[in-house]
mmCIF file of C-alpha atoms in Angstrom:
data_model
loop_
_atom_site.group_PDB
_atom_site.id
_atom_site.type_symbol
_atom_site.label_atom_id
_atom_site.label_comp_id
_atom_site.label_asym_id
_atom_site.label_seq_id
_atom_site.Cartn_x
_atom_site.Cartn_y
_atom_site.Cartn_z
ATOM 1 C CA UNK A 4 -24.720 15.024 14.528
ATOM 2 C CA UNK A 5 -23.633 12.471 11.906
ATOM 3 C CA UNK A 6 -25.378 9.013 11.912
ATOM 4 C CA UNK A 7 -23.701 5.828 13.255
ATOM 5 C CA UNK A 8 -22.717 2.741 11.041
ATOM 6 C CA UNK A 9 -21.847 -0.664 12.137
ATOM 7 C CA UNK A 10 -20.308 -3.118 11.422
ATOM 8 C CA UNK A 11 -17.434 -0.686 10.105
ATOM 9 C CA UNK A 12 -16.230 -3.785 7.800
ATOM 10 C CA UNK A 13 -17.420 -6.709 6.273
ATOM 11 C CA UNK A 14 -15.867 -9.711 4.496
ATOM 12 C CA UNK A 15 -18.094 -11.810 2.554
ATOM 13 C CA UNK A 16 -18.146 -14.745 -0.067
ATOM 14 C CA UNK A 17 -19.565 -14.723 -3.359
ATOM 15 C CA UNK A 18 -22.948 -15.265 -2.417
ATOM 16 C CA UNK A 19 -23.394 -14.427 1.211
ATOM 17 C CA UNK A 20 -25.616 -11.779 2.578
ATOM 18 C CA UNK A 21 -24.541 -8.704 4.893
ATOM 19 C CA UNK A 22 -26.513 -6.232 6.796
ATOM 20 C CA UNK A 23 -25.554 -2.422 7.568
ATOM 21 C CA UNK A 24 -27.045 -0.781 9.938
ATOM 22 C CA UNK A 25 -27.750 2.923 10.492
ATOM 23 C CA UNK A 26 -29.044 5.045 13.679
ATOM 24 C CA UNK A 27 -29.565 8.526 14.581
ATOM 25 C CA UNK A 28 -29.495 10.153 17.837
ATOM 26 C CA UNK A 29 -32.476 13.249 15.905
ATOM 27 C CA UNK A 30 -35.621 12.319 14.431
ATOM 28 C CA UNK A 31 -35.092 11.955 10.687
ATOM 29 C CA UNK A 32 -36.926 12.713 7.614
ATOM 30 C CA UNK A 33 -35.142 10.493 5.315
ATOM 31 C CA UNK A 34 -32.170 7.983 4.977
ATOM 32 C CA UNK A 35 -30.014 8.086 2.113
ATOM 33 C CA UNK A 36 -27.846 5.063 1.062
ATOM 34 C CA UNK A 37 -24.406 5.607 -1.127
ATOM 35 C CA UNK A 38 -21.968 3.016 -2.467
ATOM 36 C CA UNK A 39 -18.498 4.972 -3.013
ATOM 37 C CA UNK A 40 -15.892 2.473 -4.453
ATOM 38 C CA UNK A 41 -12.093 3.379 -4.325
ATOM 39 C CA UNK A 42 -11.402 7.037 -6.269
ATOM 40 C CA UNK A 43 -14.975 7.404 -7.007
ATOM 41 C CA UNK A 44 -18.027 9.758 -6.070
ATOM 42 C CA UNK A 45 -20.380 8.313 -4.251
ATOM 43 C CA UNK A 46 -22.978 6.530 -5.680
ATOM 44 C CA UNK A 47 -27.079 6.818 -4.966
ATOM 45 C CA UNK A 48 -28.207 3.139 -3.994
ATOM 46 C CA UNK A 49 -32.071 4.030 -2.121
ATOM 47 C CA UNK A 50 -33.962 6.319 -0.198
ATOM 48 C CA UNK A 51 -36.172 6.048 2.703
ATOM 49 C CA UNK A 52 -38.825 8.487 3.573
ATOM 50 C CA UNK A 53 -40.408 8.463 7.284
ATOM 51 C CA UNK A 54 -42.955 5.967 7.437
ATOM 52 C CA UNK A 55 -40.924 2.758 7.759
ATOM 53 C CA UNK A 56 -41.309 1.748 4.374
ATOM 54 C CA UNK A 57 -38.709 -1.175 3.087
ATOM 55 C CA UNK A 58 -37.319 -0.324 -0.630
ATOM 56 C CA UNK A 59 -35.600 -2.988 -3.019
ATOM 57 C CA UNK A 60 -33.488 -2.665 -5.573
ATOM 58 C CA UNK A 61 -32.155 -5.757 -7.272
ATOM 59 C CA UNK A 62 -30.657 -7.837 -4.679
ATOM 60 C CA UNK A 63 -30.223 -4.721 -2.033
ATOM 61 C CA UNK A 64 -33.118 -3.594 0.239
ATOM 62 C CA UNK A 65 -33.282 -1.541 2.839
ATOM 63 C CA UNK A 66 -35.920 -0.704 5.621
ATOM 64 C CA UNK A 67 -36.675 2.429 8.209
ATOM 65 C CA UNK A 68 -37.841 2.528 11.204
ATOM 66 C CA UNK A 69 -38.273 6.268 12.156
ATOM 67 C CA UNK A 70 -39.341 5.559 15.835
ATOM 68 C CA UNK A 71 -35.962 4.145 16.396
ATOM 69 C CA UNK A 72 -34.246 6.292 14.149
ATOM 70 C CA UNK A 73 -32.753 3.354 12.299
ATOM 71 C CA UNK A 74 -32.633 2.155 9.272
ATOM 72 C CA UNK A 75 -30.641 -1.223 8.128
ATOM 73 C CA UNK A 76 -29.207 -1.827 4.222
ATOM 74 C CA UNK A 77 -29.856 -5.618 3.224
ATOM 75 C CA UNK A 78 -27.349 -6.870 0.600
ATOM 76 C CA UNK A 79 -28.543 -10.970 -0.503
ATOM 77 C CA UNK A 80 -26.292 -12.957 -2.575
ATOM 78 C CA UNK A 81 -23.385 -10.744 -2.793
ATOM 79 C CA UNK A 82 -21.656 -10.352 -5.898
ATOM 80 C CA UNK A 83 -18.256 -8.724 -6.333
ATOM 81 C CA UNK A 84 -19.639 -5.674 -7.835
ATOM 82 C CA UNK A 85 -20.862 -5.073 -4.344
ATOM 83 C CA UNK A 86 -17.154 -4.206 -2.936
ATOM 84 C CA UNK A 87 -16.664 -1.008 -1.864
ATOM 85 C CA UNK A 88 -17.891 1.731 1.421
ATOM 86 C CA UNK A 89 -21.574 2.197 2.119
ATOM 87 C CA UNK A 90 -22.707 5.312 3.298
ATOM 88 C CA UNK A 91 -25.827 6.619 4.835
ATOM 89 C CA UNK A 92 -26.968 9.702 4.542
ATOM 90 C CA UNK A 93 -29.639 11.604 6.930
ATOM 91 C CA UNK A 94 -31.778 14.288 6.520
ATOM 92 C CA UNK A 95 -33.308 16.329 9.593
ATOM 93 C CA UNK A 96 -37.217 16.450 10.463
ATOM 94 C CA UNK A 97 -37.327 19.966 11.336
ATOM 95 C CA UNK A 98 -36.033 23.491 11.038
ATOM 96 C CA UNK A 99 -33.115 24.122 9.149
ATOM 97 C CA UNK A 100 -32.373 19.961 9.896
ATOM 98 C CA UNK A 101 -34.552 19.271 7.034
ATOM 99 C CA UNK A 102 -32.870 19.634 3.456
ATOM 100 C CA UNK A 103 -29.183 18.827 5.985
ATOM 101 C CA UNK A 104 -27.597 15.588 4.582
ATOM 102 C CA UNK A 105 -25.203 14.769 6.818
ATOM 103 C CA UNK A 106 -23.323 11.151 6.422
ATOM 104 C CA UNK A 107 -21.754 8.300 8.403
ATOM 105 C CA UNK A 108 -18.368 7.187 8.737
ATOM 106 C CA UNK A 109 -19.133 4.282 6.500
ATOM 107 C CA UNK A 110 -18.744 0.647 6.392
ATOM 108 C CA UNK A 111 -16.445 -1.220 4.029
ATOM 109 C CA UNK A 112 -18.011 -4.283 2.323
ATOM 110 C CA UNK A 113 -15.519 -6.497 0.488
ATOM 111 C CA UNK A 114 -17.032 -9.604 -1.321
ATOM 112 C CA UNK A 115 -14.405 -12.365 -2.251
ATOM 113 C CA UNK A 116 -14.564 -15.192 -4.752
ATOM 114 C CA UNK B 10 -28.095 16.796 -18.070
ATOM 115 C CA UNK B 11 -24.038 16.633 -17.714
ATOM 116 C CA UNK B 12 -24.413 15.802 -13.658
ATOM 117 C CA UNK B 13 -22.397 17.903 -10.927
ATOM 118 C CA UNK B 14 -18.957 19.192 -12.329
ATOM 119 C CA UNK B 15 -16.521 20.273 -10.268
ATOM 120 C CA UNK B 16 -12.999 21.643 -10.903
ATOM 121 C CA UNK B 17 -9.924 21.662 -11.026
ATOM 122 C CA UNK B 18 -10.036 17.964 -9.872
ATOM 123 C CA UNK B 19 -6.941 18.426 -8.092
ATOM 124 C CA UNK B 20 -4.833 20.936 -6.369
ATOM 125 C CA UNK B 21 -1.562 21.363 -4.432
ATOM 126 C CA UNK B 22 -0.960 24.508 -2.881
ATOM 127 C CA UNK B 23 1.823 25.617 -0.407
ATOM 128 C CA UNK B 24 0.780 25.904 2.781
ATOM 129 C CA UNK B 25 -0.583 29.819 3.559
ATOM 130 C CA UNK B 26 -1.846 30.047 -0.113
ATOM 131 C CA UNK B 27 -5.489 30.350 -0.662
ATOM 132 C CA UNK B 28 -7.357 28.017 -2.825
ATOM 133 C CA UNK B 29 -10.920 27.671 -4.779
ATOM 134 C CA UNK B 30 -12.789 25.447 -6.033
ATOM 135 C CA UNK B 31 -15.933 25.663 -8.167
ATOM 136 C CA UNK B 32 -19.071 22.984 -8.210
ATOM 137 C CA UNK B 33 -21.629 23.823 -11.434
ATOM 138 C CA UNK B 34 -25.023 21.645 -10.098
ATOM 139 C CA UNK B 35 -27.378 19.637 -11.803
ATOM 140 C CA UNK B 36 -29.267 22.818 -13.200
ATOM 141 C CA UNK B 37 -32.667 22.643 -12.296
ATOM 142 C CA UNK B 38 -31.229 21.602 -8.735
ATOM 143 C CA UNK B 39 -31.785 23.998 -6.003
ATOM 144 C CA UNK B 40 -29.914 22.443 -3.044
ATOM 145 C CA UNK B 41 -26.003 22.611 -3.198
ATOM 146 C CA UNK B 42 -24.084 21.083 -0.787
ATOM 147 C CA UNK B 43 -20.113 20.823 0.143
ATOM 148 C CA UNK B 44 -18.743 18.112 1.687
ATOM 149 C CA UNK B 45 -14.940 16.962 3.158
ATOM 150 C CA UNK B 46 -13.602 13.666 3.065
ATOM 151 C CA UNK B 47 -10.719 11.936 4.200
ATOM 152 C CA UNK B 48 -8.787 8.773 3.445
ATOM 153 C CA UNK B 49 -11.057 6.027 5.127
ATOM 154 C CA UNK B 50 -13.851 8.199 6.187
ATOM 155 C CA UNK B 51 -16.968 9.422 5.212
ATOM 156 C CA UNK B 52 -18.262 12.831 3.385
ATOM 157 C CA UNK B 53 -17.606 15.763 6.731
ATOM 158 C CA UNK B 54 -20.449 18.349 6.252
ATOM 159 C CA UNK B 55 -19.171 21.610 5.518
ATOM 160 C CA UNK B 56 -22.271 23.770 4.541
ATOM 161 C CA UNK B 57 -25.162 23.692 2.259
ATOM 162 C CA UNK B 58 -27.516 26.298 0.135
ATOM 163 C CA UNK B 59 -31.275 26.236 -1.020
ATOM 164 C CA UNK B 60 -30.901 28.670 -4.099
ATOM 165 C CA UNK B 61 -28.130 31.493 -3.442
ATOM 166 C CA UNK B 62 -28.992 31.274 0.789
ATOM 167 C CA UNK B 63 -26.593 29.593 2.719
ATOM 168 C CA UNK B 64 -28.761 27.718 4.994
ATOM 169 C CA UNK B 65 -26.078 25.991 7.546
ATOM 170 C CA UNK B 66 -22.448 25.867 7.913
ATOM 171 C CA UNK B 67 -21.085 23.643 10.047
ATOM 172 C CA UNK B 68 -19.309 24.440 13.489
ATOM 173 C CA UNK B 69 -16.179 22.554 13.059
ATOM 174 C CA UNK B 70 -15.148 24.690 10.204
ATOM 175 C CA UNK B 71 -13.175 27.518 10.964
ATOM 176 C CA UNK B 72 -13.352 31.199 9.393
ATOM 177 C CA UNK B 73 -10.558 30.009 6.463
ATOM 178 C CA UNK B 74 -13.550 28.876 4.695
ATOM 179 C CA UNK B 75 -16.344 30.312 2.905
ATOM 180 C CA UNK B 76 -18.647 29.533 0.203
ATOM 181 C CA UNK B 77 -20.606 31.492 -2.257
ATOM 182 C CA UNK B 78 -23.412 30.367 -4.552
ATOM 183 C CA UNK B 79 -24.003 34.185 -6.404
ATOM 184 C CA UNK B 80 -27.268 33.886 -8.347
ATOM 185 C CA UNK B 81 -27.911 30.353 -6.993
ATOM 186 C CA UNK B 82 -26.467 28.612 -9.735
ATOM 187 C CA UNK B 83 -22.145 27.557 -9.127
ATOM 188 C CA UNK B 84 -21.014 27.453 -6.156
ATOM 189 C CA UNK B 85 -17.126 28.479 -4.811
ATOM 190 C CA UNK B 86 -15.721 26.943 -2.062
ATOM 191 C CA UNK B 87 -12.097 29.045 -0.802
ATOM 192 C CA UNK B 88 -9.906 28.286 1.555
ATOM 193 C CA UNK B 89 -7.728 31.110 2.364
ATOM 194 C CA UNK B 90 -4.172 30.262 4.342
ATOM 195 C CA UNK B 91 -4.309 26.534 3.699
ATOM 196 C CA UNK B 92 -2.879 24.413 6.349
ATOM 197 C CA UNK B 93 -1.515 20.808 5.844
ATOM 198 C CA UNK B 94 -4.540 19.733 7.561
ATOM 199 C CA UNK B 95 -6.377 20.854 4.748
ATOM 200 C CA UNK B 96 -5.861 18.154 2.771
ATOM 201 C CA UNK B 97 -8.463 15.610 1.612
ATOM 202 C CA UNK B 98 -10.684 15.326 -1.304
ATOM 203 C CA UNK B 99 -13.482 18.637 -1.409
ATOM 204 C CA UNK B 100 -17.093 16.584 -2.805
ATOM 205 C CA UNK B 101 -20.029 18.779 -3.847
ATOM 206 C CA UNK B 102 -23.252 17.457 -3.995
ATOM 207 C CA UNK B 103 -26.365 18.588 -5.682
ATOM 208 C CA UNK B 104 -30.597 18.159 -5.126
ATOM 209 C CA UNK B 105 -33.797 19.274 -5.629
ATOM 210 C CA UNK B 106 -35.979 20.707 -3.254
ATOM 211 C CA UNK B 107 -39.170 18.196 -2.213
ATOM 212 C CA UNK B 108 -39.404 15.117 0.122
ATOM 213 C CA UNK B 109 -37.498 12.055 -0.998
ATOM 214 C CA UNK B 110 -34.697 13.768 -3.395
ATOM 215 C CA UNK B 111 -31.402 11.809 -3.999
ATOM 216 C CA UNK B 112 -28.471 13.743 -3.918
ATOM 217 C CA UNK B 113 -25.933 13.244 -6.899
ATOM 218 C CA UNK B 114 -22.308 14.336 -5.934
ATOM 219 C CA UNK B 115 -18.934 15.521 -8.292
ATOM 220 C CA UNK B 116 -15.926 13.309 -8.855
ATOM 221 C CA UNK B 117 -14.470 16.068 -6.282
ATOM 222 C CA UNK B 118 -11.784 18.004 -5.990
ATOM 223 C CA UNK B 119 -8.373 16.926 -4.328
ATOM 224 C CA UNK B 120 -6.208 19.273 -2.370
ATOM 225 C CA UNK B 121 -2.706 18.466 -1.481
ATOM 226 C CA UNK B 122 -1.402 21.293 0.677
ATOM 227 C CA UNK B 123 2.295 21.130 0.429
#
């Protein structure tokens, strides 16, 4: 089963912060995080290991919480490079689940001026 | 280290032609994966490989397709009697084995099915 993204779309000002969340229904060993913008491949933001470590990157962070099977994408001060569909990616715990990537249906961030 | 190539990058077929498309990997990556995507939508899991074993395909695709990764190195994708439906863009994806491994995908390949 693919993972679950909301919101499905966000509209932002230069400068305002989103969050994107991310749940699975099966225990996970990772979450991936991808920024695809329009025509493009998708793009490798972070990566979260079980363990419910938080990752940063610039002004984009992202946390996991493996006993909820959740994990949330943190963008602060948005800039307008930040435009475009975020992706998350999981990967299995167990049995041919591990090594899977499967993705969600994404969520399209656009910043404004 | 050229990333994940893929060809052609695009594609129109009639429909009930057959169709393949090629993915060369990141070469010291093991894992090779194939994805679908549609306008609006995310990457659709179609199967994946660890070396030249096919590890899972998924359920929602039907016998039309089959993939190959001979000598774990390329991979084909085919599509044999294409069908309208067909049509979205074809991503491959490529990792190493090992906990915590990001995946780095193709520009993709586009099939119009005419």
């Amino acid at each position: 089963q693919q993972p679950v993204q909301s919101p499905q779309a966000v509209i932002l000002r230069e400068g305002e912060d989103a969050v994107i969340n991310c749940s699975s229904s099966k225990a996970l060993y990772s979450v991936h995080w991808y920024r695809q913008k329009h025509g493009e491949a998708p793009v490798f933001l972070m990566i979260l290991l079980k363990g419910g470590e938080q990752k940063g990157h610039d002004k984009i962070s992202a946390s996991f919480n493996e006993k909820k099977q959740q994990s949330s994408l943190y963008l602060t001060a948005s800039q307008l490079s930040y435009s475009g569909t975020y992706f998350c990616g999981s990967e299995g715990a167990g049995g041919t689940s591990y090594g899977k990537l499967t993705f969600g249906q994404g969520t399209i961030l656009t910043v404004h001026p | 280290d050229t990333g994940v190539s893929q060809n052609p990058r695009h594609k129109i077929t009639k429909r009930g032609q057959n169709v393949t498309f090629r993915c060369d990997p990141i070469s010291e990556h093991n894992r090779l994966y194939w994805y679908r995507q549609t306008l609006g939508q995310g990457p659709e899991f179609l199967t994946y490989f660890q070396n030249e074993a096919q590890l899972e395909k998924s359920r929602l695709l039907s016998d039309r397709f089959s993939a190959e990764r001979p000598k774990g190195s390329f991979s084909t994708l085919e599509i044999q009697r294409t069908e309208q439906g067909d049509s979205a863009m074809y991503l491959c994806a490529s990792r190493t084995t090992g906990s915590g491994t990001e995946a780095f995908f193709g520009q993709g390949t586009r099939l119009t099915v005419v």
